[in-house]
């Protein structure tokens, strides 16, 4: 029996390898072979009118130490675990790169604005601490919210790509997902939080897809009427970070340690995914007449972003069992994969008007590819610009009961 089980496992692993290879092949052959520009965009995007938040700032001859450290971190493999307690500090700094939770204040330096909301950012590959800070600073400036960074530290391009592969095709909970799950869970259980907003990019979308699978194991539907909210539903007090940096707990997630998630808690969760490259991103509660899908999901991708074409914009999603829930917004004829330079900046230039709250009420610079999916008149994310909030009067379009498959809702 053990031998038979091993053979079946090897067969499944081979099928996963073939499917992943097919996804990559289709994504690469279905677009012009300008793969460098697919990731880094055209040179015109390298210098923008507002360069404060551009990832290209990381290469700076006037900050040579930071530049060298970044190039080292994306080139030399490191271990995505906490360093040994008594390891040499120099080796620990360069060869151990665990995921870390960091806080970023809002645009005026406040950590306490919008106390009824919790905003998280889960980054993608090749993101060291400096790039993570640049991205989170841009989000804080664009949406006027403090940001909790689930900093998925780069362990070199090769290790990052390996983590992407096993998380995408094998649904393996890599180290960043283990670090990210508890604070997201705590925010959902916090009765003082009305919204829990997650912005994920690139590998971060794979991490978020796996976190949703963990939440699915805890999701039980409506809360029993009259039931005791229980100890786990009480407000979890915030602690104070000590002056001495301490690495986060990396104990594997045991779902038996967590209480159930109910509809009213899951309804807080909103997930906004840029260059979503996951194989599966599913609602935990599908849409139905009079009922929103849970959680709320929106996807944004540039047409010629190679990473987005591995998931949300896959040319042959059905063949490779790629299923992406939520409206899919594409920026036509657009290149580039970087969160700030190629996604947030185009949104800012089209949707931000001075300090006026909210966006322009359109989807520009994106177009909706699957209007049959539940969606608001304009992307819900844009309503948060400059400290705005979605209107209670607006309602998403839900035409009929739907089952989400391959990025498109089917009646």
mmCIF file of C-alpha atoms in Angstrom:
data_model
loop_
_atom_site.group_PDB
_atom_site.id
_atom_site.type_symbol
_atom_site.label_atom_id
_atom_site.label_comp_id
_atom_site.label_asym_id
_atom_site.label_seq_id
_atom_site.Cartn_x
_atom_site.Cartn_y
_atom_site.Cartn_z
ATOM 1 C CA UNK A 1 0.000 0.000 0.000
ATOM 2 C CA UNK A 2 2.858 2.381 0.812
ATOM 3 C CA UNK A 3 4.447 1.708 -2.559
ATOM 4 C CA UNK A 4 1.117 2.266 -4.342
ATOM 5 C CA UNK A 5 0.646 5.528 -2.462
ATOM 6 C CA UNK A 6 4.133 6.668 -3.458
ATOM 7 C CA UNK A 7 3.430 5.860 -7.107
ATOM 8 C CA UNK A 8 0.161 7.803 -7.035
ATOM 9 C CA UNK A 9 1.934 10.743 -5.411
ATOM 10 C CA UNK A 10 4.647 10.711 -8.050
ATOM 11 C CA UNK A 11 2.010 10.567 -10.783
ATOM 12 C CA UNK A 12 0.196 13.564 -9.299
ATOM 13 C CA UNK A 13 3.457 15.473 -8.948
ATOM 14 C CA UNK A 14 4.244 14.799 -12.606
ATOM 15 C CA UNK A 15 0.780 15.998 -13.629
ATOM 16 C CA UNK A 16 1.338 19.176 -11.606
ATOM 17 C CA UNK A 17 4.673 19.762 -13.317
ATOM 18 C CA UNK A 18 3.092 19.266 -16.762
ATOM 19 C CA UNK A 19 0.211 21.605 -15.942
ATOM 20 C CA UNK A 20 2.532 24.305 -14.595
ATOM 21 C CA UNK A 21 4.748 23.997 -17.652
ATOM 22 C CA UNK A 22 1.693 24.350 -19.900
ATOM 23 C CA UNK A 23 0.518 27.462 -18.051
ATOM 24 C CA UNK A 24 3.918 29.109 -18.465
ATOM 25 C CA UNK A 25 4.158 28.083 -22.136
ATOM 26 C CA UNK A 26 0.708 29.459 -22.979
ATOM 27 C CA UNK A 27 1.367 32.710 -21.133
ATOM 28 C CA UNK A 28 4.682 33.243 -22.932
ATOM 29 C CA UNK A 29 3.577 32.255 -26.443
ATOM 30 C CA UNK A 30 0.322 34.204 -26.381
ATOM 31 C CA UNK A 31 2.047 37.583 -26.315
ATOM 32 C CA UNK A 32 4.933 39.375 -28.061
ATOM 33 C CA UNK A 33 8.276 37.873 -26.897
ATOM 34 C CA UNK A 34 9.321 41.025 -25.041
ATOM 35 C CA UNK A 35 9.529 39.397 -21.652
ATOM 36 C CA UNK A 36 11.872 41.941 -20.079
ATOM 37 C CA UNK A 37 9.419 44.750 -20.828
ATOM 38 C CA UNK A 38 6.548 42.541 -19.652
ATOM 39 C CA UNK A 39 8.030 42.700 -16.147
ATOM 40 C CA UNK A 40 9.850 46.045 -16.086
ATOM 41 C CA UNK A 41 7.650 48.005 -18.491
ATOM 42 C CA UNK A 42 8.755 50.390 -21.202
ATOM 43 C CA UNK A 43 11.561 52.860 -20.397
ATOM 44 C CA UNK A 44 8.988 55.663 -20.309
ATOM 45 C CA UNK A 45 7.650 54.136 -17.048
ATOM 46 C CA UNK A 46 11.042 54.062 -15.354
ATOM 47 C CA UNK A 47 10.961 57.794 -14.640
ATOM 48 C CA UNK A 48 7.528 59.079 -13.678
ATOM 49 C CA UNK A 49 6.506 62.652 -12.816
ATOM 50 C CA UNK A 50 6.277 61.616 -9.148
ATOM 51 C CA UNK A 51 9.250 59.360 -8.445
ATOM 52 C CA UNK A 52 8.777 59.170 -4.674
ATOM 53 C CA UNK A 53 7.124 55.760 -4.901
ATOM 54 C CA UNK A 54 8.807 54.194 -7.929
ATOM 55 C CA UNK A 55 10.508 50.840 -7.383
ATOM 56 C CA UNK A 56 13.232 51.975 -9.762
ATOM 57 C CA UNK A 57 14.465 54.304 -6.988
ATOM 58 C CA UNK A 58 16.079 51.239 -5.416
ATOM 59 C CA UNK A 59 18.935 51.557 -7.945
ATOM 60 C CA UNK A 60 20.554 54.765 -6.714
ATOM 61 C CA UNK A 61 24.298 55.528 -6.944
ATOM 62 C CA UNK A 62 23.904 58.033 -4.083
ATOM 63 C CA UNK A 63 22.662 55.228 -1.826
ATOM 64 C CA UNK A 64 25.164 52.636 -2.904
ATOM 65 C CA UNK A 65 24.896 50.457 0.213
ATOM 66 C CA UNK A 66 21.131 50.041 -0.181
ATOM 67 C CA UNK A 67 21.522 49.319 -3.896
ATOM 68 C CA UNK A 68 24.195 46.657 -3.333
ATOM 69 C CA UNK A 69 22.131 45.012 -0.601
ATOM 70 C CA UNK A 70 19.091 44.815 -2.883
ATOM 71 C CA UNK A 71 21.095 43.301 -5.737
ATOM 72 C CA UNK A 72 22.626 40.807 -3.300
ATOM 73 C CA UNK A 73 19.239 39.806 -1.882
ATOM 74 C CA UNK A 74 17.627 39.113 -5.259
ATOM 75 C CA UNK A 75 20.679 37.229 -6.548
ATOM 76 C CA UNK A 76 22.079 35.125 -3.679
ATOM 77 C CA UNK A 77 19.793 32.391 -2.270
ATOM 78 C CA UNK A 78 18.878 32.700 1.395
ATOM 79 C CA UNK A 79 16.747 30.679 3.817
ATOM 80 C CA UNK A 80 13.149 31.831 4.487
ATOM 81 C CA UNK A 81 13.363 31.054 8.205
ATOM 82 C CA UNK A 82 14.339 32.846 11.381
ATOM 83 C CA UNK A 83 18.139 32.821 11.826
ATOM 84 C CA UNK A 84 19.728 30.737 14.578
ATOM 85 C CA UNK A 85 19.728 32.524 17.924
ATOM 86 C CA UNK A 86 23.492 32.455 18.318
ATOM 87 C CA UNK A 87 24.386 32.869 14.653
ATOM 88 C CA UNK A 88 26.869 35.576 13.603
ATOM 89 C CA UNK A 89 24.880 38.792 12.962
ATOM 90 C CA UNK A 90 26.542 39.383 9.590
ATOM 91 C CA UNK A 91 25.639 35.900 8.305
ATOM 92 C CA UNK A 92 22.152 36.165 9.797
ATOM 93 C CA UNK A 93 21.586 39.425 7.951
ATOM 94 C CA UNK A 94 22.559 38.102 4.534
ATOM 95 C CA UNK A 95 21.603 34.419 4.513
ATOM 96 C CA UNK A 96 18.378 34.256 6.518
ATOM 97 C CA UNK A 97 15.364 36.175 5.194
ATOM 98 C CA UNK A 98 12.138 35.298 7.053
ATOM 99 C CA UNK A 99 8.829 37.018 6.421
ATOM 100 C CA UNK A 100 8.146 39.861 8.837
ATOM 101 C CA UNK A 101 5.118 41.914 9.852
ATOM 102 C CA UNK A 102 5.758 45.662 9.729
ATOM 103 C CA UNK A 103 3.602 48.737 10.235
ATOM 104 C CA UNK A 104 3.406 51.782 7.994
ATOM 105 C CA UNK A 105 1.564 54.958 9.108
ATOM 106 C CA UNK A 106 -0.846 56.811 6.872
ATOM 107 C CA UNK A 107 0.052 59.807 4.707
ATOM 108 C CA UNK A 108 0.357 62.124 7.733
ATOM 109 C CA UNK A 109 2.268 59.703 9.943
ATOM 110 C CA UNK A 110 -0.679 58.432 11.977
ATOM 111 C CA UNK A 111 -1.111 54.789 12.974
ATOM 112 C CA UNK A 112 -4.573 55.354 14.452
ATOM 113 C CA UNK A 113 -6.650 56.767 11.575
ATOM 114 C CA UNK A 114 -9.620 54.651 10.455
ATOM 115 C CA UNK A 115 -9.583 52.487 13.608
ATOM 116 C CA UNK A 116 -12.592 50.543 12.324
ATOM 117 C CA UNK A 117 -10.549 49.255 9.358
ATOM 118 C CA UNK A 118 -7.508 47.001 9.034
ATOM 119 C CA UNK A 119 -5.446 47.244 5.854
ATOM 120 C CA UNK A 120 -2.868 44.643 4.856
ATOM 121 C CA UNK A 121 -0.399 44.438 1.983
ATOM 122 C CA UNK A 122 1.118 41.143 0.818
ATOM 123 C CA UNK A 123 3.960 41.708 -1.648
ATOM 124 C CA UNK A 124 5.404 39.642 -4.475
ATOM 125 C CA UNK A 125 8.815 38.322 -5.425
ATOM 126 C CA UNK A 126 12.123 40.197 -5.414
ATOM 127 C CA UNK A 127 10.906 42.536 -2.675
ATOM 128 C CA UNK A 128 13.405 43.435 -0.002
ATOM 129 C CA UNK A 129 12.663 45.682 2.959
ATOM 130 C CA UNK A 130 13.318 48.897 1.020
ATOM 131 C CA UNK A 131 10.986 48.000 -1.863
ATOM 132 C CA UNK A 132 8.323 46.817 0.607
ATOM 133 C CA UNK A 133 8.524 50.175 2.382
ATOM 134 C CA UNK A 134 8.237 52.067 -0.912
ATOM 135 C CA UNK A 135 5.150 50.055 -1.946
ATOM 136 C CA UNK A 136 3.422 50.371 1.428
ATOM 137 C CA UNK A 137 4.203 54.089 1.560
ATOM 138 C CA UNK A 138 2.496 54.476 -1.833
ATOM 139 C CA UNK A 139 -0.586 52.588 -0.626
ATOM 140 C CA UNK A 140 -0.726 54.690 2.538
ATOM 141 C CA UNK A 141 -0.430 57.891 0.500
ATOM 142 C CA UNK A 142 -2.995 56.854 -2.113
ATOM 143 C CA UNK A 143 -5.654 55.575 0.292
ATOM 144 C CA UNK A 144 -4.837 57.631 3.438
ATOM 145 C CA UNK A 145 -4.736 54.459 5.589
ATOM 146 C CA UNK A 146 -2.059 52.952 7.822
ATOM 147 C CA UNK A 147 -0.836 49.683 6.324
ATOM 148 C CA UNK A 148 0.193 46.422 7.955
ATOM 149 C CA UNK A 149 2.835 44.923 5.712
ATOM 150 C CA UNK A 150 3.049 41.161 5.497
ATOM 151 C CA UNK A 151 6.566 41.510 4.163
ATOM 152 C CA UNK A 152 7.256 38.391 2.108
ATOM 153 C CA UNK A 153 11.006 38.885 2.079
ATOM 154 C CA UNK A 154 12.885 37.946 -1.080
ATOM 155 C CA UNK A 155 15.154 34.910 -0.775
ATOM 156 C CA UNK A 156 16.608 35.461 -4.277
ATOM 157 C CA UNK A 157 14.830 35.190 -7.603
ATOM 158 C CA UNK A 158 15.300 31.426 -7.822
ATOM 159 C CA UNK A 159 13.987 30.660 -4.337
ATOM 160 C CA UNK A 160 11.081 33.096 -4.807
ATOM 161 C CA UNK A 161 10.084 31.388 -8.069
ATOM 162 C CA UNK A 162 10.260 27.984 -6.382
ATOM 163 C CA UNK A 163 7.947 29.224 -3.614
ATOM 164 C CA UNK A 164 5.571 30.543 -6.280
ATOM 165 C CA UNK A 165 5.519 27.193 -8.068
ATOM 166 C CA UNK A 166 4.737 25.047 -5.023
ATOM 167 C CA UNK A 167 2.207 27.548 -3.705
ATOM 168 C CA UNK A 168 0.467 27.931 -7.077
ATOM 169 C CA UNK A 169 0.357 24.355 -8.326
ATOM 170 C CA UNK A 170 0.710 22.267 -5.143
ATOM 171 C CA UNK A 171 -1.211 24.723 -2.890
ATOM 172 C CA UNK A 172 1.580 24.483 -0.337
ATOM 173 C CA UNK A 173 1.447 26.997 2.491
ATOM 174 C CA UNK A 174 4.892 28.521 2.201
ATOM 175 C CA UNK A 175 6.410 30.459 5.100
ATOM 176 C CA UNK A 176 4.808 33.870 4.259
ATOM 177 C CA UNK A 177 1.306 32.333 4.431
ATOM 178 C CA UNK A 178 2.058 30.909 7.872
ATOM 179 C CA UNK A 179 3.144 34.344 9.087
ATOM 180 C CA UNK A 180 0.217 36.176 7.431
ATOM 181 C CA UNK A 181 -2.708 33.994 8.527
ATOM 182 C CA UNK A 182 -2.885 34.792 12.286
ATOM 183 C CA UNK A 183 -3.032 38.619 12.002
ATOM 184 C CA UNK A 184 -5.649 38.406 9.224
ATOM 185 C CA UNK A 185 -7.697 35.987 11.291
ATOM 186 C CA UNK A 186 -7.433 38.234 14.363
ATOM 187 C CA UNK A 187 -8.629 41.252 12.347
ATOM 188 C CA UNK A 188 -11.677 39.320 11.112
ATOM 189 C CA UNK A 189 -12.537 38.235 14.654
ATOM 190 C CA UNK A 190 -12.078 41.734 16.088
ATOM 191 C CA UNK A 191 -15.628 43.111 16.669
ATOM 192 C CA UNK A 192 -14.307 46.673 16.378
ATOM 193 C CA UNK A 193 -13.193 46.123 12.771
ATOM 194 C CA UNK A 194 -15.810 46.790 10.114
ATOM 195 C CA UNK A 195 -13.523 46.223 7.118
ATOM 196 C CA UNK A 196 -10.451 44.084 6.573
ATOM 197 C CA UNK A 197 -8.829 45.093 3.290
ATOM 198 C CA UNK A 198 -6.036 43.047 1.712
ATOM 199 C CA UNK A 199 -4.003 44.282 -1.245
ATOM 200 C CA UNK A 200 -1.876 41.517 -2.721
ATOM 201 C CA UNK A 201 0.532 41.613 -5.644
ATOM 202 C CA UNK A 202 2.191 38.888 -7.703
ATOM 203 C CA UNK A 203 3.315 36.054 -5.368
ATOM 204 C CA UNK A 204 1.213 37.733 -2.717
ATOM 205 C CA UNK A 205 -1.906 36.663 -4.656
ATOM 206 C CA UNK A 206 -0.815 33.016 -4.394
ATOM 207 C CA UNK A 207 -0.217 33.478 -0.680
ATOM 208 C CA UNK A 208 -3.673 35.057 -0.317
ATOM 209 C CA UNK A 209 -5.317 32.234 -2.274
ATOM 210 C CA UNK A 210 -3.866 29.745 0.199
ATOM 211 C CA UNK A 211 -4.953 31.880 3.161
ATOM 212 C CA UNK A 212 -8.507 31.794 1.790
ATOM 213 C CA UNK A 213 -8.255 27.995 1.721
ATOM 214 C CA UNK A 214 -7.308 28.038 5.399
ATOM 215 C CA UNK A 215 -10.254 30.349 6.144
ATOM 216 C CA UNK A 216 -12.544 28.008 4.220
ATOM 217 C CA UNK A 217 -11.678 25.251 6.688
ATOM 218 C CA UNK A 218 -12.932 27.499 9.516
ATOM 219 C CA UNK A 219 -15.927 29.034 7.726
ATOM 220 C CA UNK A 220 -19.254 27.741 9.106
ATOM 221 C CA UNK A 221 -21.784 30.224 7.676
ATOM 222 C CA UNK A 222 -24.224 32.366 9.691
ATOM 223 C CA UNK A 223 -23.605 32.852 13.390
ATOM 224 C CA UNK A 224 -26.040 30.864 15.556
ATOM 225 C CA UNK A 225 -28.747 33.216 16.848
ATOM 226 C CA UNK A 226 -28.381 34.038 20.502
ATOM 227 C CA UNK A 227 -25.114 32.165 20.717
ATOM 228 C CA UNK A 228 -22.302 33.268 22.978
ATOM 229 C CA UNK A 229 -19.653 35.098 20.998
ATOM 230 C CA UNK A 230 -17.032 33.305 23.080
ATOM 231 C CA UNK A 231 -13.559 34.225 24.156
ATOM 232 C CA UNK A 232 -12.091 34.142 20.645
ATOM 233 C CA UNK A 233 -14.574 36.755 19.471
ATOM 234 C CA UNK A 234 -13.500 39.304 22.058
ATOM 235 C CA UNK A 235 -11.335 42.231 21.089
ATOM 236 C CA UNK A 236 -7.709 41.162 20.937
ATOM 237 C CA UNK A 237 -5.685 43.970 22.494
ATOM 238 C CA UNK A 238 -2.805 45.390 20.532
ATOM 239 C CA UNK A 239 0.668 44.997 22.009
ATOM 240 C CA UNK A 240 3.620 47.308 21.866
ATOM 241 C CA UNK A 241 6.616 46.350 19.771
ATOM 242 C CA UNK A 242 9.768 46.136 21.880
ATOM 243 C CA UNK A 243 12.742 48.303 21.025
ATOM 244 C CA UNK A 244 14.763 45.172 20.246
ATOM 245 C CA UNK A 245 13.578 43.595 17.003
ATOM 246 C CA UNK A 246 12.195 40.076 17.478
ATOM 247 C CA UNK A 247 11.387 37.761 14.595
ATOM 248 C CA UNK A 248 7.756 36.584 14.352
ATOM 249 C CA UNK A 249 6.565 33.142 15.381
ATOM 250 C CA UNK A 250 6.962 30.608 12.550
ATOM 251 C CA UNK A 251 5.115 27.735 14.201
ATOM 252 C CA UNK A 252 3.056 25.939 11.516
ATOM 253 C CA UNK A 253 -0.616 26.895 11.505
ATOM 254 C CA UNK A 254 -2.815 24.367 13.343
ATOM 255 C CA UNK A 255 -6.422 25.185 12.472
ATOM 256 C CA UNK A 256 -7.493 23.499 15.675
ATOM 257 C CA UNK A 257 -6.102 26.538 17.492
ATOM 258 C CA UNK A 258 -8.589 28.865 15.784
ATOM 259 C CA UNK A 259 -12.316 29.294 16.287
ATOM 260 C CA UNK A 260 -14.930 29.302 13.500
ATOM 261 C CA UNK A 261 -15.392 32.165 11.057
ATOM 262 C CA UNK A 262 -18.990 33.363 10.598
ATOM 263 C CA UNK A 263 -20.721 35.244 7.775
ATOM 264 C CA UNK A 264 -20.651 38.585 9.582
ATOM 265 C CA UNK A 265 -16.899 38.269 10.077
ATOM 266 C CA UNK A 266 -16.136 37.062 6.571
ATOM 267 C CA UNK A 267 -18.262 39.924 5.186
ATOM 268 C CA UNK A 268 -15.574 42.341 6.449
ATOM 269 C CA UNK A 269 -12.946 40.882 4.138
ATOM 270 C CA UNK A 270 -12.147 42.609 0.840
ATOM 271 C CA UNK A 271 -9.325 41.270 -1.335
ATOM 272 C CA UNK A 272 -7.791 43.341 -4.142
ATOM 273 C CA UNK A 273 -5.337 41.415 -6.283
ATOM 274 C CA UNK A 274 -2.809 42.865 -8.703
ATOM 275 C CA UNK A 275 -1.309 40.543 -11.326
ATOM 276 C CA UNK A 276 -3.170 37.620 -9.760
ATOM 277 C CA UNK A 277 -1.157 34.539 -10.765
ATOM 278 C CA UNK A 278 -2.873 31.961 -8.550
ATOM 279 C CA UNK A 279 -4.458 28.867 -10.048
ATOM 280 C CA UNK A 280 -7.554 29.093 -7.866
ATOM 281 C CA UNK A 281 -9.071 32.112 -6.146
ATOM 282 C CA UNK A 282 -12.497 31.105 -4.918
ATOM 283 C CA UNK A 283 -15.321 32.686 -2.960
ATOM 284 C CA UNK A 284 -15.993 31.037 0.367
ATOM 285 C CA UNK A 285 -19.699 31.829 -0.080
ATOM 286 C CA UNK A 286 -20.748 32.095 -3.758
ATOM 287 C CA UNK A 287 -23.025 34.938 -4.889
ATOM 288 C CA UNK A 288 -26.765 34.406 -4.822
ATOM 289 C CA UNK A 289 -29.835 36.616 -5.354
ATOM 290 C CA UNK A 290 -29.809 39.189 -2.568
ATOM 291 C CA UNK A 291 -26.507 37.940 -1.192
ATOM 292 C CA UNK A 292 -23.034 39.206 -1.939
ATOM 293 C CA UNK A 293 -20.231 36.743 -2.490
ATOM 294 C CA UNK A 294 -17.882 36.408 0.458
ATOM 295 C CA UNK A 295 -15.244 37.703 0.600
ATOM 296 C CA UNK A 296 -15.343 40.573 -1.897
ATOM 297 C CA UNK A 297 -12.661 40.000 -4.574
ATOM 298 C CA UNK A 298 -11.379 42.208 -7.423
ATOM 299 C CA UNK A 299 -8.539 41.433 -9.836
ATOM 300 C CA UNK A 300 -6.359 43.907 -11.771
ATOM 301 C CA UNK A 301 -3.890 43.025 -14.517
ATOM 302 C CA UNK A 302 -1.950 44.630 -17.354
ATOM 303 C CA UNK A 303 -2.624 42.951 -20.685
ATOM 304 C CA UNK A 304 1.051 42.166 -21.321
ATOM 305 C CA UNK A 305 2.102 41.448 -17.751
ATOM 306 C CA UNK A 306 3.534 37.937 -18.074
ATOM 307 C CA UNK A 307 2.793 37.135 -14.424
ATOM 308 C CA UNK A 308 -0.875 38.107 -14.731
ATOM 309 C CA UNK A 309 -1.078 35.821 -17.771
ATOM 310 C CA UNK A 310 -0.144 32.894 -15.518
ATOM 311 C CA UNK A 311 -3.423 33.277 -13.636
ATOM 312 C CA UNK A 312 -6.173 35.866 -14.046
ATOM 313 C CA UNK A 313 -5.373 36.564 -17.732
ATOM 314 C CA UNK A 314 -4.335 33.029 -18.679
ATOM 315 C CA UNK A 315 -5.007 32.464 -22.403
ATOM 316 C CA UNK A 316 -6.333 28.917 -21.850
ATOM 317 C CA UNK A 317 -7.590 28.919 -18.278
ATOM 318 C CA UNK A 318 -10.030 26.025 -18.685
ATOM 319 C CA UNK A 319 -7.375 23.590 -19.897
ATOM 320 C CA UNK A 320 -5.217 24.235 -16.848
ATOM 321 C CA UNK A 321 -8.043 24.364 -14.269
ATOM 322 C CA UNK A 322 -7.471 28.033 -13.470
ATOM 323 C CA UNK A 323 -10.495 29.466 -11.674
ATOM 324 C CA UNK A 324 -10.456 33.101 -10.565
ATOM 325 C CA UNK A 325 -13.416 34.577 -8.694
ATOM 326 C CA UNK A 326 -14.478 38.191 -8.909
ATOM 327 C CA UNK A 327 -14.451 40.881 -11.577
ATOM 328 C CA UNK A 328 -11.335 40.898 -13.733
ATOM 329 C CA UNK A 329 -10.084 44.336 -14.759
ATOM 330 C CA UNK A 330 -7.526 44.550 -17.568
ATOM 331 C CA UNK A 331 -5.479 47.559 -18.638
ATOM 332 C CA UNK A 332 -5.386 47.131 -22.407
ATOM 333 C CA UNK A 333 -2.079 47.320 -24.296
ATOM 334 C CA UNK A 334 -0.279 47.855 -20.991
ATOM 335 C CA UNK A 335 3.108 46.412 -20.032
ATOM 336 C CA UNK A 336 4.924 46.018 -16.745
ATOM 337 C CA UNK A 337 4.520 44.106 -13.498
ATOM 338 C CA UNK A 338 5.732 46.387 -10.702
ATOM 339 C CA UNK A 339 3.054 47.324 -8.179
ATOM 340 C CA UNK A 340 3.918 51.004 -7.893
ATOM 341 C CA UNK A 341 5.198 51.995 -11.323
ATOM 342 C CA UNK A 342 2.836 49.871 -13.420
ATOM 343 C CA UNK A 343 -0.352 49.565 -11.360
ATOM 344 C CA UNK A 344 -0.732 52.164 -8.606
ATOM 345 C CA UNK A 345 0.673 55.064 -10.633
ATOM 346 C CA UNK A 346 -1.734 54.496 -13.598
ATOM 347 C CA UNK A 347 -4.614 54.286 -11.114
ATOM 348 C CA UNK A 348 -3.503 57.487 -9.417
ATOM 349 C CA UNK A 349 -3.121 59.367 -12.711
ATOM 350 C CA UNK A 350 -6.616 58.370 -13.891
ATOM 351 C CA UNK A 351 -8.607 58.279 -10.652
ATOM 352 C CA UNK A 352 -7.045 60.685 -8.159
ATOM 353 C CA UNK A 353 -8.215 64.280 -8.281
ATOM 354 C CA UNK A 354 -6.246 66.439 -5.867
ATOM 355 C CA UNK A 355 -7.399 65.630 -2.353
ATOM 356 C CA UNK A 356 -10.994 64.857 -3.264
ATOM 357 C CA UNK A 357 -12.194 61.684 -1.612
ATOM 358 C CA UNK A 358 -12.876 58.695 -3.839
ATOM 359 C CA UNK A 359 -12.161 58.027 -7.485
ATOM 360 C CA UNK A 360 -13.746 59.327 -10.660
ATOM 361 C CA UNK A 361 -16.576 56.776 -10.714
ATOM 362 C CA UNK A 362 -15.156 54.885 -13.710
ATOM 363 C CA UNK A 363 -12.925 51.839 -14.182
ATOM 364 C CA UNK A 364 -10.238 53.823 -16.039
ATOM 365 C CA UNK A 365 -7.517 52.894 -16.884
ATOM 366 C CA UNK A 366 -8.943 49.348 -16.734
ATOM 367 C CA UNK A 367 -11.807 47.652 -18.533
ATOM 368 C CA UNK A 368 -14.001 44.922 -17.090
ATOM 369 C CA UNK A 369 -13.494 41.614 -18.908
ATOM 370 C CA UNK A 370 -16.247 39.587 -17.247
ATOM 371 C CA UNK A 371 -19.304 41.797 -16.699
ATOM 372 C CA UNK A 372 -21.348 38.716 -15.760
ATOM 373 C CA UNK A 373 -19.403 38.498 -12.466
ATOM 374 C CA UNK A 374 -20.711 40.433 -9.436
ATOM 375 C CA UNK A 375 -19.262 43.942 -9.661
ATOM 376 C CA UNK A 376 -19.916 47.516 -8.604
ATOM 377 C CA UNK A 377 -20.498 50.268 -11.203
ATOM 378 C CA UNK A 378 -16.812 51.147 -10.756
ATOM 379 C CA UNK A 379 -14.098 49.204 -8.940
ATOM 380 C CA UNK A 380 -14.770 49.260 -5.226
ATOM 381 C CA UNK A 381 -11.082 49.794 -4.493
ATOM 382 C CA UNK A 382 -11.130 53.194 -6.186
ATOM 383 C CA UNK A 383 -13.710 54.481 -3.682
ATOM 384 C CA UNK A 384 -11.034 54.389 -0.964
ATOM 385 C CA UNK A 385 -8.726 56.879 -2.705
ATOM 386 C CA UNK A 386 -7.797 59.913 -0.566
ATOM 387 C CA UNK A 387 -9.538 58.483 2.479
ATOM 388 C CA UNK A 388 -12.869 57.878 0.762
ATOM 389 C CA UNK A 389 -15.184 54.952 1.501
ATOM 390 C CA UNK A 390 -17.610 52.978 -0.673
ATOM 391 C CA UNK A 391 -21.106 54.421 -0.649
ATOM 392 C CA UNK A 392 -23.688 52.461 1.279
ATOM 393 C CA UNK A 393 -26.157 53.235 -1.514
ATOM 394 C CA UNK A 394 -24.179 51.510 -4.257
ATOM 395 C CA UNK A 395 -24.824 47.847 -4.840
ATOM 396 C CA UNK A 396 -22.969 45.359 -7.024
ATOM 397 C CA UNK A 397 -24.592 43.885 -10.078
ATOM 398 C CA UNK A 398 -25.711 40.303 -9.396
ATOM 399 C CA UNK A 399 -27.850 39.052 -12.243
ATOM 400 C CA UNK A 400 -28.532 35.465 -11.164
ATOM 401 C CA UNK A 401 -27.062 32.624 -9.145
ATOM 402 C CA UNK A 402 -23.602 32.023 -10.522
ATOM 403 C CA UNK A 403 -20.805 29.547 -10.252
ATOM 404 C CA UNK A 404 -17.398 31.024 -10.854
ATOM 405 C CA UNK A 405 -15.231 29.020 -13.232
ATOM 406 C CA UNK A 406 -12.065 29.966 -15.051
ATOM 407 C CA UNK A 407 -12.459 33.636 -14.281
ATOM 408 C CA UNK A 408 -15.999 33.856 -15.627
ATOM 409 C CA UNK A 409 -19.317 33.491 -13.877
ATOM 410 C CA UNK A 410 -21.710 31.002 -15.390
ATOM 411 C CA UNK A 411 -25.456 31.109 -14.820
#
